[in-house]
């Protein structure tokens, strides 16, 4: 239903109309069916000294040059115009393409806005009042000025998309349009840098640019007049009930809903009053027969069957009598039928007889039952007792969900309210919410009181004035006009009275007419400043420059495990202390915890390295790359067993790419190493852990042990509960400073992220949804996925599931002749999956080495040949399914990235062997001779996992102290000899404690 | 009628796929509110978008004050749209008032919907005995008069409360769409919403439902989700989002998209 151009032109000033004419001409030239907002934009841009073009010029974003942006704008506009459907009527030359709905909506919006502007207000108000005498519905014609029209058109999503594609933001342009002459501002200036909410003029729309923000005064100075307030009477439930009644089946309406009672009463009133035009044709001359009172009396045993029977006969006769269009039998609330104390016999009688009425009524004349139930539950109870009632009574359920609009003076008129609403408008919080609105709430409470009293009086008044009726709300309007006038006058008096009382007693403290812009301030929002964090970060990093460099050198000199020890000391049982670690200084911030002695020792080296990584961020990457050996060493220290992967990564970093950033895909197992590597790169290349931005694209909720360990070390991690998408998060982070972006589980990326990443890898630019663009230069992107050819990583899942439990030492003496026979059985009993899963990777190794890995039950006493556990039961079949999973997107991304690195599986078998040897060695030290050691499968797994997570050094130390202590204890208790078998075992349930218990008890 | 309605309410169908997803916006927004949710689903769903007649993007002349007195007229609009598009089965995602509309539509035409996903749904906004809807009548009247006195001020105060103060972009977006509505229409529609009460009819809903609610929502107390779940007639699940605000599709689109994906029928 497009609007003819002439009609639209009437709403515009001369200037605007000229633009519209031009737009219509453009549409006609292009043969389009309608004139849309896009045509308007095209026309606006083509004007000589176009204000839109000038506004755009002032808002250009800093990503591109103005000229480029205007080119892009023209391009995207013409593309969008090309997409518009062309006119079917071939000879569009003569015809003016009518104005499209969206454009008309924009015109109407600007009309409404303009009417609200203060300088126009009184004029329109007068005009409107004049109009009100003549006709009610039409809105006075407002001639839209060009400026307002532009702003409205910019709101059109199609238009803002066009501008967005060209890198403009329509809100900026709006601002520029409305505030001409402010040269070269940036939106952040206007929105306020200090706090996003305490800005002078909240979101930029027409009104607040002109308005001083004062609340409209009582006489309606600025208050918008609502022409429709008086005519809320319309209610279409009557029509809908009528529709049900006209049906062939299920024609007896059962109104269902909390407000069904009101609707029913209203409907019956209308029927009694002759129906008016509210009903469909075919329902005229209806009569209402009310049997609800008789039914409820009968059910509550106030009268007997005869009375009700007679009444129903009467109804039947009335229906037979004809002459009228039919009889509507009102049986009232179904709830009465299922209420307490209703005898089953009597209920049956009622249901049966009413049912007969319907059936009989169908034959004889027209009889409808009508009733209501407040909730479905009531109806459900009836259905349970009389399953066939729906058919017998021909019930058609009609949901009634809206109350009638309150009418007349029965609800407190707003004149009462307007006087004291202190804030521009708020929804007070639900009571349990802690809200800073204490003041406001008090007002509410007090005036609620007044309202209640006022309402009570009104109710009493209207009840007196009219005979008792279900709802006093409608009674006023039903009464004759004389009564109503009187009543209204009385109500008005009451209003004034309570108004005065309320003001005097409760509002005496003054009407604080807060300006609207202060609202957020009054509410005391805790506004998080976007910049705060980074400021702190940077000042921190400045402050600790020296410490950082020393830490860095520490990494390079000392083993990595030391570093992890300090940062992870929380997980290590307090009793166990490495000799050079003071737990009181240990905290998450390891920069400060480096023992001073170490720092001083390495200061020289540290400074040298710090020089290598010059602080200027822009070239820090290239500096690192200049010295790949340094980087290689720093990285390898963290992930010593992934030499090949580290080498190729460093090569990729050194090689450099044309676009100023590096993309690396890390495939395969060993997720922990990837994460460690990410951290190490952040530290080595950008000199702080904060430079690692971590996003897990699979959004898994449960955290494994590996994740928990890792998460404690990173400060920039995307959480789903953060507002905004992953892309927004990345854009925000990247706009601050270059970093290492770690995209975990990249294969699980959702389509939005997929698209963005592909775009980013190709153009090295990120765009968030509102068009903000950042360049991703000087960044390193690490994509991690577990997918890789023929590799499964169940061992890591096992690691994730391991929980720490306490350990004990059990000593027994081997008296049997053939100890090995015994132990083979034990071997079969439990198979640690860590070890079995290792089989595939270690299968190529020598048998002698493999055998220990393959057993869950390590025992030096077992002969090497005794391990018959198969090499690899796991077939390669799984790999095919894995491959099919990797979607085409990943393949495409793989083509674009600079390097794809496959990580080896972590070699648990070697680690296990090391642990075992170390335990055996420590026992040998204590006992002084060879005696058999067994490490139970679970205990072994626990230790190995600890070594995997925290590093070998910690476990070495642990064995050297805690386990050794246990052995010493055992030695004291039972004098160990070469025939004794010492067994390390877990006790108790798995629990959330450290993997390495603080002490090992002797049993 | 059908065609012109599609045009008047700016109906759009985007995306490709077998399954049909209807995204219905709530009070104070228009279809652009789903802008950030769309990309997550357009590759495997055909998505139907439309504006409610009260939205600022619809020509206010179409808003017939005598027709849209109750939500049933909106339901008729929705069913007309779906019929005009020849849709015979779809998944319906409705936010706030549109969740209500979806419920009513599913009572009328249960076979049309295979699932309802209700975001920020409240069957009744006013408190009652044994029911906590979040508002007292007096508060509502205050809001109405504030709306009347100075619509702009009301929008500026209400938007950050509704969206959650920590997401300025979303607040700006919501303010924009809210302010685009003509004030008298806004007031009229809010009255319609506050006058509606679905508690009695929830049992009539046999279509499976997912209720998505944020942990803190100024318009919907958390207890409402449990109430709705207990009273719905069909299977239903509750997904709580651990964020603040009534408009998760604006303020936390990623999270909502995840939850929607989870709630979609398999």
Tab-separated table of C-alpha atoms in Angstrom, chain A residues 1-3 34 101-102 104-105 108-109 112-113 115-116 139 155-157 161 169 171 174 191 196-197 199 202-208 211 213-216 222-229 231-232 234-236 239-240 256-259 374-377 379 397 399-406 411-414 417-418 420-434 443-444 448 451 455 516-517 519-520 523 525-528 697-699 701 718 720-728 750-752 769-770, chain B residues 4-5 7-8 10 12 30 32 35-36 39-41 43 56-62 65-73 76 104 107-108 124 127-128 132 134-143 145-158 160-161 163-173 175-177 179-185 187-188 191-192 194-204 206 216-219 221-222 230-231 233 241-245 250-255 258-259 261-262:
chain	number	residue	atom	x	y	z
A	1	UNK	CA	0.000	0.000	0.000
A	2	UNK	CA	2.441	2.657	-1.060
A	3	UNK	CA	1.466	6.270	-0.678
A	34	UNK	CA	8.480	2.547	-5.579
A	101	UNK	CA	6.070	2.221	3.167
A	102	UNK	CA	9.442	2.404	4.801
A	104	UNK	CA	6.578	6.947	4.525
A	105	UNK	CA	7.254	5.553	8.000
A	108	UNK	CA	5.888	10.027	9.817
A	109	UNK	CA	8.596	9.510	12.379
A	112	UNK	CA	6.258	13.075	15.197
A	113	UNK	CA	9.721	14.118	16.263
A	115	UNK	CA	6.008	17.961	16.711
A	116	UNK	CA	7.774	17.174	19.932
A	139	UNK	CA	-3.043	14.245	13.280
A	155	UNK	CA	17.307	5.193	10.909
A	156	UNK	CA	16.085	3.029	8.082
A	157	UNK	CA	18.020	-0.251	8.342
A	161	UNK	CA	23.498	-0.741	5.930
A	169	UNK	CA	28.093	4.976	11.153
A	171	UNK	CA	24.565	7.560	14.440
A	174	UNK	CA	22.872	11.900	12.592
A	191	UNK	CA	29.291	10.453	24.044
A	196	UNK	CA	29.548	6.360	28.784
A	197	UNK	CA	26.460	7.073	30.800
A	199	UNK	CA	27.380	11.951	29.081
A	202	UNK	CA	22.202	10.369	26.302
A	203	UNK	CA	21.542	8.643	22.988
A	204	UNK	CA	21.387	11.096	20.230
A	205	UNK	CA	17.936	11.631	18.929
A	206	UNK	CA	16.062	14.593	17.812
A	207	UNK	CA	14.623	15.729	21.056
A	208	UNK	CA	17.511	15.856	23.380
A	211	UNK	CA	15.415	20.100	24.644
A	213	UNK	CA	15.614	18.260	29.451
A	214	UNK	CA	13.012	19.751	31.757
A	215	UNK	CA	10.000	17.723	32.546
A	216	UNK	CA	6.838	18.983	31.053
A	222	UNK	CA	5.654	19.771	26.814
A	223	UNK	CA	3.602	16.824	27.774
A	224	UNK	CA	2.615	15.026	24.687
A	225	UNK	CA	-1.055	14.916	24.304
A	226	UNK	CA	-2.573	11.566	23.736
A	227	UNK	CA	-5.621	11.878	21.632
A	228	UNK	CA	-6.559	8.273	22.174
A	229	UNK	CA	-6.611	8.167	25.907
A	231	UNK	CA	-11.305	5.785	23.568
A	232	UNK	CA	-9.986	2.625	25.065
A	234	UNK	CA	-12.934	-1.014	22.059
A	235	UNK	CA	-12.668	-4.624	22.991
A	236	UNK	CA	-12.878	-7.320	20.447
A	239	UNK	CA	-16.485	-10.344	18.342
A	240	UNK	CA	-14.406	-13.391	19.096
A	256	UNK	CA	-10.592	-19.190	29.889
A	257	UNK	CA	-8.284	-16.812	31.647
A	258	UNK	CA	-7.852	-14.767	34.773
A	259	UNK	CA	-9.818	-11.959	33.265
A	374	UNK	CA	-10.145	-18.653	35.605
A	375	UNK	CA	-7.381	-21.075	34.822
A	376	UNK	CA	-6.772	-24.121	32.758
A	377	UNK	CA	-6.352	-26.105	35.963
A	379	UNK	CA	-11.098	-26.721	33.464
A	397	UNK	CA	-12.355	-22.920	24.635
A	399	UNK	CA	-8.432	-17.900	25.766
A	400	UNK	CA	-9.091	-14.480	27.240
A	401	UNK	CA	-5.882	-12.759	28.054
A	402	UNK	CA	-6.528	-9.103	28.337
A	403	UNK	CA	-8.335	-7.080	30.855
A	404	UNK	CA	-10.552	-4.407	29.564
A	405	UNK	CA	-8.950	-1.056	29.569
A	406	UNK	CA	-9.768	0.828	32.656
A	411	UNK	CA	-8.228	4.447	37.924
A	412	UNK	CA	-6.157	7.255	39.283
A	413	UNK	CA	-5.891	9.788	36.565
A	414	UNK	CA	-2.474	10.787	35.672
A	417	UNK	CA	0.829	11.141	39.157
A	418	UNK	CA	2.431	13.692	36.971
A	420	UNK	CA	5.300	13.878	41.698
A	421	UNK	CA	7.031	11.513	39.351
A	422	UNK	CA	10.483	12.608	40.259
A	423	UNK	CA	12.417	10.856	37.576
A	424	UNK	CA	11.859	10.899	33.920
A	425	UNK	CA	10.554	7.409	34.169
A	426	UNK	CA	11.783	4.222	35.534
A	427	UNK	CA	10.578	0.789	36.230
A	428	UNK	CA	11.300	0.302	39.833
A	429	UNK	CA	13.144	-2.855	40.483
A	430	UNK	CA	11.482	-5.903	41.916
A	431	UNK	CA	11.891	-5.887	45.681
A	432	UNK	CA	14.657	-8.455	45.908
A	433	UNK	CA	16.846	-6.556	43.520
A	434	UNK	CA	19.152	-4.320	45.388
A	443	UNK	CA	7.396	7.707	46.991
A	444	UNK	CA	5.859	4.746	45.389
A	448	UNK	CA	0.290	3.585	46.626
A	451	UNK	CA	-4.152	5.529	45.637
A	455	UNK	CA	-9.711	3.809	44.909
A	516	UNK	CA	16.044	13.662	32.280
A	517	UNK	CA	19.680	13.437	31.531
A	519	UNK	CA	18.446	9.894	35.414
A	520	UNK	CA	21.265	7.477	35.049
A	523	UNK	CA	20.223	5.730	39.713
A	525	UNK	CA	24.832	2.953	37.747
A	526	UNK	CA	28.126	1.414	38.233
A	527	UNK	CA	29.630	2.126	34.967
A	528	UNK	CA	32.656	0.241	34.013
A	697	UNK	CA	35.430	-21.277	20.306
A	698	UNK	CA	33.764	-24.430	21.522
A	699	UNK	CA	32.381	-22.542	24.544
A	701	UNK	CA	31.154	-25.075	30.068
A	718	UNK	CA	36.481	-14.480	26.336
A	720	UNK	CA	30.110	-16.256	26.877
A	721	UNK	CA	28.515	-14.161	29.558
A	722	UNK	CA	30.468	-11.183	28.358
A	723	UNK	CA	28.305	-8.927	26.350
A	724	UNK	CA	28.981	-8.925	22.686
A	725	UNK	CA	30.251	-11.634	20.454
A	726	UNK	CA	33.674	-13.138	20.064
A	727	UNK	CA	34.266	-10.790	17.201
A	728	UNK	CA	33.421	-7.742	19.268
A	750	UNK	CA	30.347	-20.690	14.583
A	751	UNK	CA	29.531	-19.259	11.176
A	752	UNK	CA	29.917	-15.680	12.330
A	769	UNK	CA	28.929	-5.512	13.936
A	770	UNK	CA	28.610	-1.799	14.174
B	4	UNK	CA	-0.197	-5.949	1.621
B	5	UNK	CA	0.209	-7.145	5.178
B	7	UNK	CA	4.549	-5.290	2.899
B	8	UNK	CA	3.143	-3.221	5.713
B	10	UNK	CA	8.165	-5.418	6.426
B	12	UNK	CA	11.534	-10.596	5.190
B	30	UNK	CA	11.871	-3.919	15.636
B	32	UNK	CA	16.653	-5.162	13.522
B	35	UNK	CA	20.442	-8.523	13.440
B	36	UNK	CA	23.147	-10.067	15.554
B	39	UNK	CA	24.288	-14.862	11.194
B	40	UNK	CA	24.270	-17.795	13.551
B	41	UNK	CA	21.302	-19.402	11.875
B	43	UNK	CA	23.213	-20.905	6.913
B	56	UNK	CA	8.631	2.362	14.744
B	57	UNK	CA	9.479	1.027	11.322
B	58	UNK	CA	5.868	0.489	10.435
B	59	UNK	CA	3.815	3.343	9.139
B	60	UNK	CA	1.851	4.448	12.190
B	61	UNK	CA	-1.235	4.866	10.059
B	62	UNK	CA	-1.563	1.098	10.074
B	65	UNK	CA	-6.411	1.903	17.785
B	66	UNK	CA	-9.712	0.146	17.698
B	67	UNK	CA	-8.240	-3.092	16.421
B	68	UNK	CA	-5.107	-3.593	18.465
B	69	UNK	CA	-6.816	-3.388	21.818
B	70	UNK	CA	-5.770	-6.870	22.809
B	71	UNK	CA	-2.989	-9.178	21.792
B	72	UNK	CA	-5.351	-11.301	19.752
B	73	UNK	CA	-5.117	-8.872	16.895
B	76	UNK	CA	-4.068	-12.710	13.826
B	104	UNK	CA	-1.646	-17.485	21.910
B	107	UNK	CA	-3.175	-22.320	21.256
B	108	UNK	CA	-5.080	-21.333	18.190
B	124	UNK	CA	1.438	-11.423	33.785
B	127	UNK	CA	1.685	-8.878	41.072
B	128	UNK	CA	-1.209	-10.870	42.367
B	132	UNK	CA	5.015	-12.292	41.667
B	134	UNK	CA	7.286	-7.793	39.353
B	135	UNK	CA	5.051	-4.726	39.333
B	136	UNK	CA	2.309	-3.147	41.314
B	137	UNK	CA	-0.507	-1.370	39.603
B	138	UNK	CA	0.609	1.935	41.064
B	139	UNK	CA	4.097	1.562	39.658
B	140	UNK	CA	2.697	0.859	36.259
B	141	UNK	CA	0.539	3.942	36.380
B	142	UNK	CA	3.583	5.948	37.335
B	143	UNK	CA	5.416	4.604	34.384
B	145	UNK	CA	2.403	9.012	33.340
B	146	UNK	CA	6.162	9.365	33.087
B	147	UNK	CA	5.863	8.160	29.532
B	148	UNK	CA	3.220	10.736	28.873
B	149	UNK	CA	4.992	13.575	30.560
B	150	UNK	CA	8.205	13.293	28.655
B	151	UNK	CA	8.635	10.386	26.361
B	152	UNK	CA	12.219	11.116	25.573
B	153	UNK	CA	13.201	11.255	29.208
B	154	UNK	CA	11.384	8.054	29.828
B	155	UNK	CA	13.192	6.320	26.995
B	156	UNK	CA	16.530	7.539	28.243
B	157	UNK	CA	15.824	6.276	31.704
B	158	UNK	CA	14.204	3.051	30.731
B	160	UNK	CA	19.658	1.317	30.271
B	161	UNK	CA	17.523	-0.355	32.884
B	163	UNK	CA	19.156	-3.609	28.575
B	164	UNK	CA	21.657	-3.558	31.403
B	165	UNK	CA	23.928	-0.660	31.996
B	166	UNK	CA	27.150	-2.276	30.925
B	167	UNK	CA	26.438	-2.475	27.215
B	168	UNK	CA	26.204	1.022	25.806
B	169	UNK	CA	25.877	-0.131	22.199
B	170	UNK	CA	22.851	-2.214	23.013
B	171	UNK	CA	21.356	0.554	25.084
B	172	UNK	CA	21.799	2.918	22.194
B	173	UNK	CA	20.198	0.481	19.817
B	175	UNK	CA	16.786	3.558	22.716
B	176	UNK	CA	16.748	4.113	19.010
B	177	UNK	CA	14.037	1.594	18.278
B	179	UNK	CA	12.197	6.171	20.434
B	180	UNK	CA	11.129	5.438	16.908
B	181	UNK	CA	7.762	4.348	18.162
B	182	UNK	CA	5.198	7.065	18.287
B	183	UNK	CA	4.656	7.804	21.975
B	184	UNK	CA	0.927	7.368	21.907
B	185	UNK	CA	1.360	3.971	20.294
B	187	UNK	CA	1.653	3.926	25.634
B	188	UNK	CA	-1.264	2.159	24.073
B	191	UNK	CA	-1.356	-0.725	28.335
B	192	UNK	CA	-2.357	-3.657	26.207
B	194	UNK	CA	-0.021	-4.733	31.135
B	195	UNK	CA	-3.662	-5.586	30.761
B	196	UNK	CA	-3.008	-9.042	29.456
B	197	UNK	CA	-2.892	-12.078	31.654
B	198	UNK	CA	-1.975	-15.467	30.306
B	199	UNK	CA	-1.797	-17.377	33.532
B	200	UNK	CA	-5.125	-19.060	33.017
B	201	UNK	CA	-4.410	-20.313	29.536
B	202	UNK	CA	-0.878	-21.665	29.803
B	203	UNK	CA	-2.284	-25.154	30.247
B	204	UNK	CA	-3.756	-24.982	26.763
B	206	UNK	CA	0.620	-28.315	24.052
B	216	UNK	CA	18.232	-10.510	36.283
B	217	UNK	CA	15.561	-8.895	34.221
B	218	UNK	CA	13.771	-5.710	35.261
B	219	UNK	CA	10.555	-6.787	33.611
B	221	UNK	CA	11.462	-11.820	37.902
B	222	UNK	CA	13.394	-15.061	37.859
B	230	UNK	CA	5.000	-25.607	35.853
B	231	UNK	CA	1.874	-24.372	34.173
B	233	UNK	CA	0.585	-27.848	29.053
B	241	UNK	CA	21.314	-17.038	31.104
B	242	UNK	CA	23.751	-15.829	33.658
B	243	UNK	CA	23.584	-12.212	32.576
B	244	UNK	CA	21.569	-9.139	33.259
B	245	UNK	CA	19.015	-7.429	31.096
B	250	UNK	CA	21.040	-7.096	21.873
B	251	UNK	CA	23.287	-7.326	24.869
B	252	UNK	CA	24.723	-10.846	24.689
B	253	UNK	CA	23.999	-12.180	21.226
B	254	UNK	CA	26.637	-14.869	21.302
B	255	UNK	CA	25.313	-16.386	24.456
B	258	UNK	CA	24.223	-20.679	21.762
B	259	UNK	CA	21.173	-21.185	23.911
B	261	UNK	CA	20.838	-23.437	19.076
B	262	UNK	CA	20.536	-25.736	22.040
